[in-house]
Amino acid sequence: MSSDPVLIPFNRPSFAGPELTYVAQAVQRGHISGNGTFTREVEALLAQISGSPTALLTTSCTHALEMSARVLRLGPGDEVIVPAYTFVSTASAFALTGARPVFVDVSPLTLNLDVAAVEAAITPRTRAVCTVHYAGIAQDIDLLAELCSARGLVLVEDNAHGFGARFDGRLLGTFGQMATMSFHETKNVTCGEGGALAINDESLVALAEILREKGTDRARFLRGQVDKYTWVEVGSSWVASDMLAAFLLAQLESFEVIQGRRLAVWHAYDEQLRDWAARQGVRTPVVPLGAEHPAHMYYLRFDSLAQRSAFIAHLRQRQVMAVFHYQALNCSTVGMRLGGRPGDCPVSEEAADCLVRLPLFADMTPDELARVIEAVQEFRVPR
Ligand SMILES: *Cc1c(COP(=O)(O)O)cnc(C)c1O
């Protein structure tokens, strides 16, 4: 009987150590709803790592994006520019308010919003731009921020990939009025499902706190600023449980360790696959001058869907899971209902067909890493 090697997953959640101890502490303290001591510790640490003055823990990045849309009081008649190559939440959070997400193509270099294309898409109805730092590798975010401020638009950074990353020394998530983070299992630090809204414009904090607390001023009440709380806005419940905050605290305390391990995997891929990629005509990530990335993902870009499919099948045969992700949103069912058309965003549509992500997680073993690299190097691009 052949002994097949064990499948190397695309992602495996990594644990820092004290996660369960902290969760048990939350239970023992008798405070498992939101706004407990773990939430306060996490929010302080998030503000510190992200460089934003205020970070509000939420139930997901999707919910943080929804909060940002509601904080801006967006609604029917408003337009929000979003990249076509992103996860659906970047657009759906705005669509949920009745605003129209306008899909704009990305730069072929880094798959971040193309600033010239953003400028061309601005109309009198445009209120905001929501950008994504794809793979946490920023490009032209300074130019995008300048454009937004010159045209009176709010900039929101969907920073699900770029937590702790920088551009020209400045932390991603501090360029816009608001930024969101994700602590989903597939992100660099996780509590299973979770997120945060970072707020760089202090004038937006009070409303954000109210919306997160079902539209009540309960946050002010808890701080003793009002003597009873009441319904003051139409909000929702985006408060995360203190048990999840406890879990997340353990991960955040080990942030540097986690990042160090991920960066080691990323650089091993980049160094050991470079020659193979050049010979095979496969594109590897480009990190523009000034960008410091967080090793959120390592990807390869082929020339066609057929090449990518052959590559994924080749790795799968060697028990390695490689995955692709976003469909260009202008080609999706809802995207087309909102005005998107296939052909509008060629770079996004090409990336949707041709990009593949390699396994990358903090506790990848040297053996797993070597197996992935060897399996990739064995692949010959069919022409
Ligand atoms: C993961 C991700 C999200 C959604 O995060 P959740 O925490 O799962 O809601 C949104 N935007 C981008 C770019 C993401 O990668």
mmCIF file of C-alpha atoms and ligand atoms in Angstrom:
data_model
loop_
_atom_site.group_PDB
_atom_site.id
_atom_site.type_symbol
_atom_site.label_atom_id
_atom_site.label_comp_id
_atom_site.label_asym_id
_atom_site.label_seq_id
_atom_site.Cartn_x
_atom_site.Cartn_y
_atom_site.Cartn_z
ATOM 1 C CA MET A 1 0.000 0.000 0.000
ATOM 2 C CA SER A 2 1.344 3.411 -0.922
ATOM 3 C CA SER A 3 1.500 5.887 1.922
ATOM 4 C CA ASP A 4 0.341 9.165 0.449
ATOM 5 C CA PRO A 5 1.731 12.243 2.146
ATOM 6 C CA VAL A 6 -0.775 14.118 4.294
ATOM 7 C CA LEU A 7 -2.607 16.910 2.475
ATOM 8 C CA ILE A 8 -1.113 20.352 3.095
ATOM 9 C CA PRO A 9 -4.132 22.620 3.570
ATOM 10 C CA PHE A 10 -4.328 26.099 2.099
ATOM 11 C CA ASN A 11 -4.813 27.485 5.600
ATOM 12 C CA ARG A 12 -4.532 26.026 9.079
ATOM 13 C CA PRO A 13 -5.415 28.256 12.037
ATOM 14 C CA SER A 14 -2.348 28.726 14.212
ATOM 15 C CA PHE A 15 -2.538 29.158 17.968
ATOM 16 C CA ALA A 16 -0.338 31.449 20.023
ATOM 17 C CA GLY A 17 -0.756 29.407 23.239
ATOM 18 C CA PRO A 18 -2.936 31.145 25.838
ATOM 19 C CA GLU A 19 -6.158 31.347 23.772
ATOM 20 C CA LEU A 20 -8.135 28.769 25.794
ATOM 21 C CA THR A 21 -6.772 30.031 29.120
ATOM 22 C CA TYR A 22 -8.019 33.531 28.321
ATOM 23 C CA VAL A 23 -11.415 32.238 27.153
ATOM 24 C CA ALA A 24 -11.704 30.291 30.425
ATOM 25 C CA GLN A 25 -10.874 33.488 32.316
ATOM 26 C CA ALA A 26 -13.686 35.334 30.544
ATOM 27 C CA VAL A 27 -16.057 32.550 31.597
ATOM 28 C CA GLN A 28 -14.760 32.532 35.182
ATOM 29 C CA ARG A 29 -15.121 36.311 35.451
ATOM 30 C CA GLY A 30 -18.790 35.853 34.577
ATOM 31 C CA HIS A 31 -18.693 38.347 31.719
ATOM 32 C CA ILE A 32 -19.117 36.700 28.327
ATOM 33 C CA SER A 33 -21.126 39.351 26.472
ATOM 34 C CA GLY A 34 -19.380 42.309 24.845
ATOM 35 C CA ASN A 35 -17.699 45.382 26.379
ATOM 36 C CA GLY A 36 -15.834 43.422 29.038
ATOM 37 C CA THR A 37 -12.241 43.681 30.182
ATOM 38 C CA PHE A 38 -10.925 41.538 27.298
ATOM 39 C CA THR A 39 -12.657 43.783 24.769
ATOM 40 C CA ARG A 40 -11.057 46.851 26.349
ATOM 41 C CA GLU A 41 -7.603 45.240 26.289
ATOM 42 C CA VAL A 42 -8.056 44.138 22.680
ATOM 43 C CA GLU A 43 -9.251 47.564 21.556
ATOM 44 C CA ALA A 44 -6.248 49.219 23.202
ATOM 45 C CA LEU A 45 -3.855 46.786 21.524
ATOM 46 C CA LEU A 46 -5.605 47.151 18.162
ATOM 47 C CA ALA A 47 -5.283 50.924 18.345
ATOM 48 C CA GLN A 48 -1.606 50.538 19.194
ATOM 49 C CA ILE A 49 -0.796 48.063 16.383
ATOM 50 C CA SER A 50 -2.971 49.755 13.755
ATOM 51 C CA GLY A 51 -1.875 53.301 14.583
ATOM 52 C CA SER A 52 -5.482 54.543 14.659
ATOM 53 C CA PRO A 53 -6.645 56.496 17.714
ATOM 54 C CA THR A 54 -9.838 54.419 18.034
ATOM 55 C CA ALA A 55 -10.472 50.774 17.185
ATOM 56 C CA LEU A 56 -13.909 49.262 17.822
ATOM 57 C CA LEU A 57 -14.096 45.475 17.965
ATOM 58 C CA THR A 58 -16.886 44.052 15.792
ATOM 59 C CA THR A 59 -18.317 40.678 14.877
ATOM 60 C CA SER A 60 -16.585 40.732 11.450
ATOM 61 C CA CYS A 61 -14.850 42.896 8.873
ATOM 62 C CA THR A 62 -18.072 42.766 6.859
ATOM 63 C CA HIS A 63 -19.915 44.291 9.820
ATOM 64 C CA ALA A 64 -17.180 46.906 10.298
ATOM 65 C CA LEU A 65 -17.649 47.892 6.635
ATOM 66 C CA GLU A 66 -21.418 48.063 7.167
ATOM 67 C CA MET A 67 -20.808 50.289 10.191
ATOM 68 C CA SER A 68 -18.592 52.593 8.115
ATOM 69 C CA ALA A 69 -21.352 52.934 5.505
ATOM 70 C CA ARG A 70 -23.907 53.743 8.195
ATOM 71 C CA VAL A 71 -21.578 56.177 9.963
ATOM 72 C CA LEU A 72 -21.318 58.073 6.651
ATOM 73 C CA ARG A 73 -25.141 58.002 6.413
ATOM 74 C CA LEU A 74 -24.942 56.672 2.866
ATOM 75 C CA GLY A 75 -28.152 55.793 1.081
ATOM 76 C CA PRO A 76 -30.014 55.702 -2.227
ATOM 77 C CA GLY A 77 -28.573 58.157 -4.746
ATOM 78 C CA ASP A 78 -25.043 57.865 -3.369
ATOM 79 C CA GLU A 79 -22.181 56.115 -5.148
ATOM 80 C CA VAL A 80 -19.188 54.422 -3.568
ATOM 81 C CA ILE A 81 -16.174 53.478 -5.672
ATOM 82 C CA VAL A 82 -14.832 50.000 -4.896
ATOM 83 C CA PRO A 83 -12.306 47.731 -6.624
ATOM 84 C CA ALA A 84 -13.782 45.047 -8.870
ATOM 85 C CA TYR A 85 -11.178 42.584 -7.601
ATOM 86 C CA THR A 86 -12.111 42.090 -3.949
ATOM 87 C CA PHE A 87 -14.240 40.057 -1.582
ATOM 88 C CA VAL A 88 -17.983 40.757 -1.927
ATOM 89 C CA SER A 89 -18.225 42.520 1.453
ATOM 90 C CA THR A 90 -16.273 45.542 0.185
ATOM 91 C CA ALA A 91 -19.223 46.249 -2.117
ATOM 92 C CA SER A 92 -22.181 44.638 -0.330
ATOM 93 C CA ALA A 93 -21.685 46.673 2.863
ATOM 94 C CA PHE A 94 -22.402 49.836 0.865
ATOM 95 C CA ALA A 95 -25.125 48.301 -1.313
ATOM 96 C CA LEU A 96 -26.992 47.342 1.874
ATOM 97 C CA THR A 97 -27.618 51.043 2.589
ATOM 98 C CA GLY A 98 -29.110 51.571 -0.875
ATOM 99 C CA ALA A 99 -25.957 53.292 -2.141
ATOM 100 C CA ARG A 100 -24.556 52.019 -5.440
ATOM 101 C CA PRO A 101 -21.120 50.418 -5.470
ATOM 102 C CA VAL A 102 -19.258 51.454 -8.629
ATOM 103 C CA PHE A 103 -16.709 48.847 -9.698
ATOM 104 C CA VAL A 104 -13.353 50.219 -10.778
ATOM 105 C CA ASP A 105 -10.483 48.218 -12.201
ATOM 106 C CA VAL A 106 -7.208 47.547 -10.411
ATOM 107 C CA SER A 107 -3.599 48.167 -11.342
ATOM 108 C CA PRO A 108 -1.969 45.191 -13.101
ATOM 109 C CA LEU A 109 1.119 45.593 -10.891
ATOM 110 C CA THR A 110 -0.404 44.995 -7.435
ATOM 111 C CA LEU A 111 -4.161 44.552 -8.031
ATOM 112 C CA ASN A 112 -4.899 47.635 -5.926
ATOM 113 C CA LEU A 113 -7.352 50.306 -7.145
ATOM 114 C CA ASP A 114 -6.033 52.134 -10.215
ATOM 115 C CA VAL A 115 -6.032 55.781 -9.123
ATOM 116 C CA ALA A 116 -6.533 57.178 -12.646
ATOM 117 C CA ALA A 117 -9.525 54.866 -13.106
ATOM 118 C CA VAL A 118 -10.926 56.036 -9.755
ATOM 119 C CA GLU A 119 -10.644 59.652 -10.874
ATOM 120 C CA ALA A 120 -12.435 58.844 -14.132
ATOM 121 C CA ALA A 121 -15.281 57.138 -12.232
ATOM 122 C CA ILE A 122 -16.068 60.096 -9.940
ATOM 123 C CA THR A 123 -19.499 61.638 -10.547
ATOM 124 C CA PRO A 124 -21.492 64.285 -8.644
ATOM 125 C CA ARG A 125 -23.089 61.353 -6.728
ATOM 126 C CA THR A 126 -19.789 59.874 -5.525
ATOM 127 C CA ARG A 127 -19.499 60.124 -1.740
ATOM 128 C CA ALA A 128 -16.743 57.695 -0.832
ATOM 129 C CA VAL A 129 -14.021 55.373 -2.073
ATOM 130 C CA CYS A 130 -13.419 52.051 -0.339
ATOM 131 C CA THR A 131 -10.001 50.671 -1.231
ATOM 132 C CA VAL A 132 -8.368 47.310 -0.511
ATOM 133 C CA HIS A 133 -4.627 46.891 0.006
ATOM 134 C CA TYR A 134 -4.485 43.640 -1.915
ATOM 135 C CA ALA A 135 -2.277 41.089 -0.146
ATOM 136 C CA GLY A 136 -1.381 43.935 2.216
ATOM 137 C CA ILE A 137 0.919 45.337 -0.484
ATOM 138 C CA ALA A 138 0.047 49.016 -0.862
ATOM 139 C CA GLN A 139 0.380 50.986 -4.082
ATOM 140 C CA ASP A 140 -0.321 54.708 -4.568
ATOM 141 C CA ILE A 141 -2.367 54.961 -1.365
ATOM 142 C CA ASP A 142 -0.891 58.435 -0.796
ATOM 143 C CA LEU A 143 -2.125 59.525 -4.256
ATOM 144 C CA LEU A 144 -5.554 57.999 -3.641
ATOM 145 C CA ALA A 145 -5.846 59.790 -0.280
ATOM 146 C CA GLU A 146 -4.866 63.083 -1.959
ATOM 147 C CA LEU A 147 -7.404 62.564 -4.737
ATOM 148 C CA CYS A 148 -10.171 61.840 -2.210
ATOM 149 C CA SER A 149 -9.423 64.891 -0.126
ATOM 150 C CA ALA A 150 -9.144 67.129 -3.232
ATOM 151 C CA ARG A 151 -12.549 65.911 -4.452
ATOM 152 C CA GLY A 152 -14.261 65.954 -1.050
ATOM 153 C CA LEU A 153 -14.681 62.166 -0.875
ATOM 154 C CA VAL A 154 -14.393 60.002 2.201
ATOM 155 C CA LEU A 155 -11.728 57.287 1.991
ATOM 156 C CA VAL A 156 -12.422 53.982 3.748
ATOM 157 C CA GLU A 157 -9.678 51.347 3.769
ATOM 158 C CA ASP A 158 -10.851 47.741 3.763
ATOM 159 C CA ASN A 159 -7.651 46.662 5.470
ATOM 160 C CA ALA A 160 -8.514 42.978 5.880
ATOM 161 C CA HIS A 161 -5.151 42.078 4.319
ATOM 162 C CA GLY A 162 -2.863 44.848 5.489
ATOM 163 C CA PHE A 163 -3.029 44.875 9.298
ATOM 164 C CA GLY A 164 0.395 46.067 10.526
ATOM 165 C CA ALA A 165 1.656 46.806 6.989
ATOM 166 C CA ARG A 166 3.034 50.164 5.866
ATOM 167 C CA PHE A 167 3.495 52.493 2.942
ATOM 168 C CA ASP A 168 6.329 55.037 3.116
ATOM 169 C CA GLY A 169 6.654 54.184 6.801
ATOM 170 C CA ARG A 170 2.991 54.970 7.523
ATOM 171 C CA LEU A 171 0.658 52.204 8.738
ATOM 172 C CA LEU A 172 -2.045 51.061 6.324
ATOM 173 C CA GLY A 173 -5.427 51.878 7.804
ATOM 174 C CA THR A 174 -4.346 55.415 8.774
ATOM 175 C CA PHE A 175 -4.738 57.002 5.318
ATOM 176 C CA GLY A 176 -8.557 57.055 5.268
ATOM 177 C CA GLN A 177 -11.137 58.441 7.701
ATOM 178 C CA MET A 178 -11.955 54.829 8.619
ATOM 179 C CA ALA A 179 -10.417 51.401 8.091
ATOM 180 C CA THR A 180 -11.626 47.879 8.728
ATOM 181 C CA MET A 181 -9.852 44.735 9.892
ATOM 182 C CA SER A 182 -10.773 41.059 9.738
ATOM 183 C CA PHE A 183 -10.027 38.347 12.272
ATOM 184 C CA HIS A 184 -11.552 35.557 10.228
ATOM 185 C CA GLU A 185 -9.776 32.211 10.448
ATOM 186 C CA THR A 186 -7.981 32.860 7.133
ATOM 187 C CA LYS A 187 -6.448 36.184 8.230
ATOM 188 C CA ASN A 188 -3.078 36.761 9.946
ATOM 189 C CA VAL A 189 -4.543 37.035 13.457
ATOM 190 C CA THR A 190 -7.875 35.460 14.205
ATOM 191 C CA CYS A 191 -10.621 34.656 16.675
ATOM 192 C CA GLY A 192 -12.547 32.525 14.181
ATOM 193 C CA GLU A 193 -14.913 35.276 13.132
ATOM 194 C CA GLY A 194 -14.293 38.885 14.081
ATOM 195 C CA GLY A 195 -13.291 42.317 12.903
ATOM 196 C CA ALA A 196 -12.746 45.905 13.893
ATOM 197 C CA LEU A 197 -13.497 49.393 12.701
ATOM 198 C CA ALA A 198 -10.586 51.819 13.080
ATOM 199 C CA ILE A 199 -11.616 55.467 13.142
ATOM 200 C CA ASN A 200 -9.085 58.172 12.329
ATOM 201 C CA ASP A 201 -11.581 61.052 12.348
ATOM 202 C CA GLU A 202 -12.563 61.573 15.999
ATOM 203 C CA SER A 203 -15.823 63.284 15.004
ATOM 204 C CA LEU A 204 -17.164 59.923 13.775
ATOM 205 C CA VAL A 205 -16.518 57.900 16.952
ATOM 206 C CA ALA A 206 -19.672 58.768 18.915
ATOM 207 C CA LEU A 207 -22.010 57.779 16.076
ATOM 208 C CA ALA A 208 -20.059 54.565 15.406
ATOM 209 C CA GLU A 209 -20.372 53.541 19.068
ATOM 210 C CA ILE A 210 -24.109 54.223 19.006
ATOM 211 C CA LEU A 211 -24.710 52.268 15.798
ATOM 212 C CA ARG A 212 -22.739 49.270 17.127
ATOM 213 C CA GLU A 213 -24.881 49.262 20.316
ATOM 214 C CA LYS A 214 -28.265 48.762 18.591
ATOM 215 C CA GLY A 215 -28.610 52.504 18.072
ATOM 216 C CA THR A 216 -28.473 53.328 21.770
ATOM 217 C CA ASP A 217 -26.107 55.570 23.704
ATOM 218 C CA ARG A 218 -25.221 52.645 25.977
ATOM 219 C CA ALA A 219 -21.462 53.245 25.522
ATOM 220 C CA ARG A 220 -21.843 56.725 27.030
ATOM 221 C CA PHE A 221 -23.968 55.255 29.838
ATOM 222 C CA LEU A 222 -21.306 52.611 30.638
ATOM 223 C CA ARG A 223 -18.714 55.391 30.932
ATOM 224 C CA GLY A 224 -21.013 57.320 33.281
ATOM 225 C CA GLN A 225 -21.495 60.166 30.793
ATOM 226 C CA VAL A 226 -25.311 59.901 30.816
ATOM 227 C CA ASP A 227 -27.473 58.504 33.631
ATOM 228 C CA LYS A 228 -29.704 56.337 31.444
ATOM 229 C CA TYR A 229 -29.460 55.106 27.918
ATOM 230 C CA THR A 230 -32.001 55.368 25.157
ATOM 231 C CA TRP A 231 -32.660 54.732 21.472
ATOM 232 C CA VAL A 232 -31.032 57.576 19.552
ATOM 233 C CA GLU A 233 -30.256 56.158 16.060
ATOM 234 C CA VAL A 234 -31.302 53.204 13.903
ATOM 235 C CA GLY A 235 -28.404 50.870 14.554
ATOM 236 C CA SER A 236 -27.628 47.196 14.851
ATOM 237 C CA SER A 237 -25.700 44.744 17.038
ATOM 238 C CA TRP A 238 -22.072 44.594 15.958
ATOM 239 C CA VAL A 239 -20.635 43.965 19.426
ATOM 240 C CA ALA A 240 -18.315 40.951 19.750
ATOM 241 C CA SER A 241 -18.454 38.616 22.756
ATOM 242 C CA ASP A 242 -15.738 38.960 25.402
ATOM 243 C CA MET A 243 -14.964 35.238 24.880
ATOM 244 C CA LEU A 244 -13.863 35.994 21.334
ATOM 245 C CA ALA A 245 -12.003 39.084 22.508
ATOM 246 C CA ALA A 246 -10.155 36.848 24.983
ATOM 247 C CA PHE A 247 -9.148 34.504 22.175
ATOM 248 C CA LEU A 248 -8.062 37.419 19.988
ATOM 249 C CA LEU A 249 -6.013 38.968 22.791
ATOM 250 C CA ALA A 250 -3.816 35.869 22.898
ATOM 251 C CA GLN A 251 -3.160 36.224 19.161
ATOM 252 C CA LEU A 252 -2.500 39.972 19.298
ATOM 253 C CA GLU A 253 -0.024 39.565 22.133
ATOM 254 C CA SER A 254 1.936 37.267 19.793
ATOM 255 C CA PHE A 255 1.526 39.490 16.759
ATOM 256 C CA GLU A 256 5.267 39.916 16.150
ATOM 257 C CA VAL A 257 5.904 36.175 16.412
ATOM 258 C CA ILE A 258 3.043 35.336 14.046
ATOM 259 C CA GLN A 259 4.211 37.952 11.540
ATOM 260 C CA GLY A 260 7.803 36.745 11.752
ATOM 261 C CA ARG A 261 6.748 33.183 10.912
ATOM 262 C CA ARG A 262 4.519 34.249 8.043
ATOM 263 C CA LEU A 263 7.227 36.489 6.598
ATOM 264 C CA ALA A 264 9.709 33.604 6.729
ATOM 265 C CA VAL A 265 7.336 31.435 4.650
ATOM 266 C CA TRP A 266 6.641 34.305 2.229
ATOM 267 C CA HIS A 267 10.339 34.992 1.650
ATOM 268 C CA ALA A 268 11.148 31.301 1.253
ATOM 269 C CA TYR A 269 8.535 31.115 -1.526
ATOM 270 C CA ASP A 270 9.775 34.299 -3.136
ATOM 271 C CA GLU A 271 13.442 33.316 -3.109
ATOM 272 C CA GLN A 272 13.050 29.671 -4.040
ATOM 273 C CA LEU A 273 10.370 30.097 -6.714
ATOM 274 C CA ARG A 274 11.837 33.145 -8.447
ATOM 275 C CA ASP A 275 13.983 31.279 -11.017
ATOM 276 C CA TRP A 276 11.287 28.725 -11.746
ATOM 277 C CA ALA A 277 8.730 31.514 -12.219
ATOM 278 C CA ALA A 278 11.011 33.499 -14.551
ATOM 279 C CA ARG A 279 11.704 30.416 -16.687
ATOM 280 C CA GLN A 280 8.026 29.463 -16.839
ATOM 281 C CA GLY A 281 6.734 32.987 -17.468
ATOM 282 C CA VAL A 282 4.745 33.029 -14.207
ATOM 283 C CA ARG A 283 4.339 36.342 -12.365
ATOM 284 C CA THR A 284 5.094 36.600 -8.629
ATOM 285 C CA PRO A 285 4.030 39.430 -6.270
ATOM 286 C CA VAL A 286 5.517 42.874 -6.941
ATOM 287 C CA VAL A 287 6.225 44.953 -3.837
ATOM 288 C CA PRO A 288 6.461 48.637 -4.870
ATOM 289 C CA LEU A 289 9.141 50.844 -3.389
ATOM 290 C CA GLY A 290 8.031 52.010 0.061
ATOM 291 C CA ALA A 291 5.579 49.157 0.651
ATOM 292 C CA GLU A 292 6.206 46.920 3.679
ATOM 293 C CA HIS A 293 3.784 44.024 3.538
ATOM 294 C CA PRO A 294 2.498 41.671 6.268
ATOM 295 C CA ALA A 295 2.911 38.329 4.426
ATOM 296 C CA HIS A 296 -0.829 37.938 4.186
ATOM 297 C CA MET A 297 -0.653 35.896 1.011
ATOM 298 C CA TYR A 298 1.723 34.537 -1.590
ATOM 299 C CA TYR A 299 0.287 34.282 -5.067
ATOM 300 C CA LEU A 300 1.282 33.286 -8.583
ATOM 301 C CA ARG A 301 -0.247 34.659 -11.771
ATOM 302 C CA PHE A 302 -0.530 32.528 -14.892
ATOM 303 C CA ASP A 303 -1.452 33.641 -18.411
ATOM 304 C CA SER A 304 -4.715 31.726 -18.687
ATOM 305 C CA LEU A 305 -7.407 29.900 -16.789
ATOM 306 C CA ALA A 306 -6.268 26.632 -18.424
ATOM 307 C CA GLN A 307 -2.727 27.066 -17.091
ATOM 308 C CA ARG A 308 -4.012 27.842 -13.611
ATOM 309 C CA SER A 309 -6.365 24.872 -13.585
ATOM 310 C CA ALA A 310 -3.524 22.577 -14.657
ATOM 311 C CA PHE A 311 -1.337 24.004 -11.871
ATOM 312 C CA ILE A 312 -3.978 23.509 -9.167
ATOM 313 C CA ALA A 313 -4.563 19.922 -10.356
ATOM 314 C CA HIS A 314 -0.798 19.264 -10.384
ATOM 315 C CA LEU A 315 -0.439 20.465 -6.773
ATOM 316 C CA ARG A 316 -3.541 18.572 -5.680
ATOM 317 C CA GLN A 317 -1.993 15.362 -7.016
ATOM 318 C CA ARG A 318 0.978 16.066 -4.762
ATOM 319 C CA GLN A 319 -1.360 16.647 -1.815
ATOM 320 C CA VAL A 320 -1.007 20.437 -1.770
ATOM 321 C CA MET A 321 -4.070 22.709 -1.696
ATOM 322 C CA ALA A 322 -3.704 25.894 -3.699
ATOM 323 C CA VAL A 323 -6.765 28.098 -4.155
ATOM 324 C CA PHE A 324 -8.021 30.977 -6.246
ATOM 325 C CA HIS A 325 -10.472 33.501 -4.919
ATOM 326 C CA TYR A 326 -12.364 36.565 -6.104
ATOM 327 C CA GLN A 327 -14.595 36.631 -9.131
ATOM 328 C CA ALA A 328 -14.502 40.151 -10.623
ATOM 329 C CA LEU A 329 -17.506 41.772 -8.922
ATOM 330 C CA ASN A 330 -18.671 43.505 -12.120
ATOM 331 C CA CYS A 331 -19.278 40.002 -13.543
ATOM 332 C CA SER A 332 -21.137 38.635 -10.494
ATOM 333 C CA THR A 333 -24.916 38.176 -10.375
ATOM 334 C CA VAL A 334 -25.475 41.081 -7.987
ATOM 335 C CA GLY A 335 -22.699 43.172 -9.544
ATOM 336 C CA MET A 336 -24.421 43.016 -12.930
ATOM 337 C CA ARG A 337 -27.757 43.912 -11.339
ATOM 338 C CA LEU A 338 -26.003 46.996 -9.917
ATOM 339 C CA GLY A 339 -24.730 48.073 -13.320
ATOM 340 C CA GLY A 340 -21.516 46.087 -13.764
ATOM 341 C CA ARG A 341 -20.808 44.497 -17.144
ATOM 342 C CA PRO A 342 -18.305 41.823 -18.134
ATOM 343 C CA GLY A 343 -15.434 43.518 -19.943
ATOM 344 C CA ASP A 344 -15.575 46.679 -17.766
ATOM 345 C CA CYS A 345 -12.605 45.683 -15.584
ATOM 346 C CA PRO A 346 -10.168 43.622 -17.680
ATOM 347 C CA VAL A 347 -7.345 43.471 -15.120
ATOM 348 C CA SER A 348 -9.714 42.221 -12.396
ATOM 349 C CA GLU A 349 -11.270 39.713 -14.775
ATOM 350 C CA GLU A 350 -7.849 38.410 -15.767
ATOM 351 C CA ALA A 351 -6.768 38.082 -12.121
ATOM 352 C CA ALA A 352 -9.994 36.233 -11.340
ATOM 353 C CA ASP A 353 -9.011 33.610 -13.928
ATOM 354 C CA CYS A 354 -5.233 33.515 -13.565
ATOM 355 C CA LEU A 355 -4.211 34.127 -9.928
ATOM 356 C CA VAL A 356 -3.615 31.306 -7.444
ATOM 357 C CA ARG A 357 -2.613 31.440 -3.767
ATOM 358 C CA LEU A 358 -0.157 29.050 -2.139
ATOM 359 C CA PRO A 359 -0.607 27.655 1.394
ATOM 360 C CA LEU A 360 0.611 30.195 3.946
ATOM 361 C CA PHE A 361 0.097 29.953 7.691
ATOM 362 C CA ALA A 362 2.176 30.758 10.742
ATOM 363 C CA ASP A 363 2.901 27.216 11.925
ATOM 364 C CA MET A 364 3.778 25.721 8.545
ATOM 365 C CA THR A 365 6.540 23.195 9.169
ATOM 366 C CA PRO A 366 9.859 23.229 7.246
ATOM 367 C CA ASP A 367 8.788 19.889 5.735
ATOM 368 C CA GLU A 368 5.473 21.310 4.520
ATOM 369 C CA LEU A 369 7.186 24.370 3.099
ATOM 370 C CA ALA A 370 9.747 22.234 1.253
ATOM 371 C CA ARG A 371 7.001 19.989 -0.144
ATOM 372 C CA VAL A 372 5.037 22.943 -1.537
ATOM 373 C CA ILE A 373 8.131 24.498 -3.104
ATOM 374 C CA GLU A 374 9.191 21.207 -4.673
ATOM 375 C CA ALA A 375 5.709 20.543 -6.034
ATOM 376 C CA VAL A 376 5.596 24.023 -7.608
ATOM 377 C CA GLN A 377 9.059 23.648 -9.129
ATOM 378 C CA GLU A 378 8.027 20.382 -10.792
ATOM 379 C CA PHE A 379 5.300 22.137 -12.727
ATOM 380 C CA ARG A 380 5.867 22.978 -16.390
ATOM 381 C CA VAL A 381 3.456 25.565 -17.776
ATOM 382 C CA PRO A 382 1.533 24.041 -20.698
ATOM 383 C CA ARG A 383 1.821 26.232 -23.818
HETATM 384 C C1 LIG B 1 -11.769 38.547 4.530
HETATM 385 C C2 LIG B 1 -12.160 39.804 3.855
HETATM 386 C C3 LIG B 1 -13.342 40.490 4.184
HETATM 387 C C4 LIG B 1 -14.400 39.916 5.100
HETATM 388 O O1 LIG B 1 -13.947 39.656 6.367
HETATM 389 P P1 LIG B 1 -14.937 38.983 7.430
HETATM 390 O O2 LIG B 1 -14.249 39.270 8.734
HETATM 391 O O3 LIG B 1 -14.993 37.527 7.100
HETATM 392 O O4 LIG B 1 -16.250 39.644 7.324
HETATM 393 C C5 LIG B 1 -13.603 41.702 3.581
HETATM 394 N N1 LIG B 1 -12.752 42.237 2.694
HETATM 395 C C6 LIG B 1 -11.619 41.599 2.324
HETATM 396 C C7 LIG B 1 -10.716 42.249 1.336
HETATM 397 C C8 LIG B 1 -11.298 40.360 2.887
HETATM 398 O O5 LIG B 1 -10.193 39.726 2.509
#
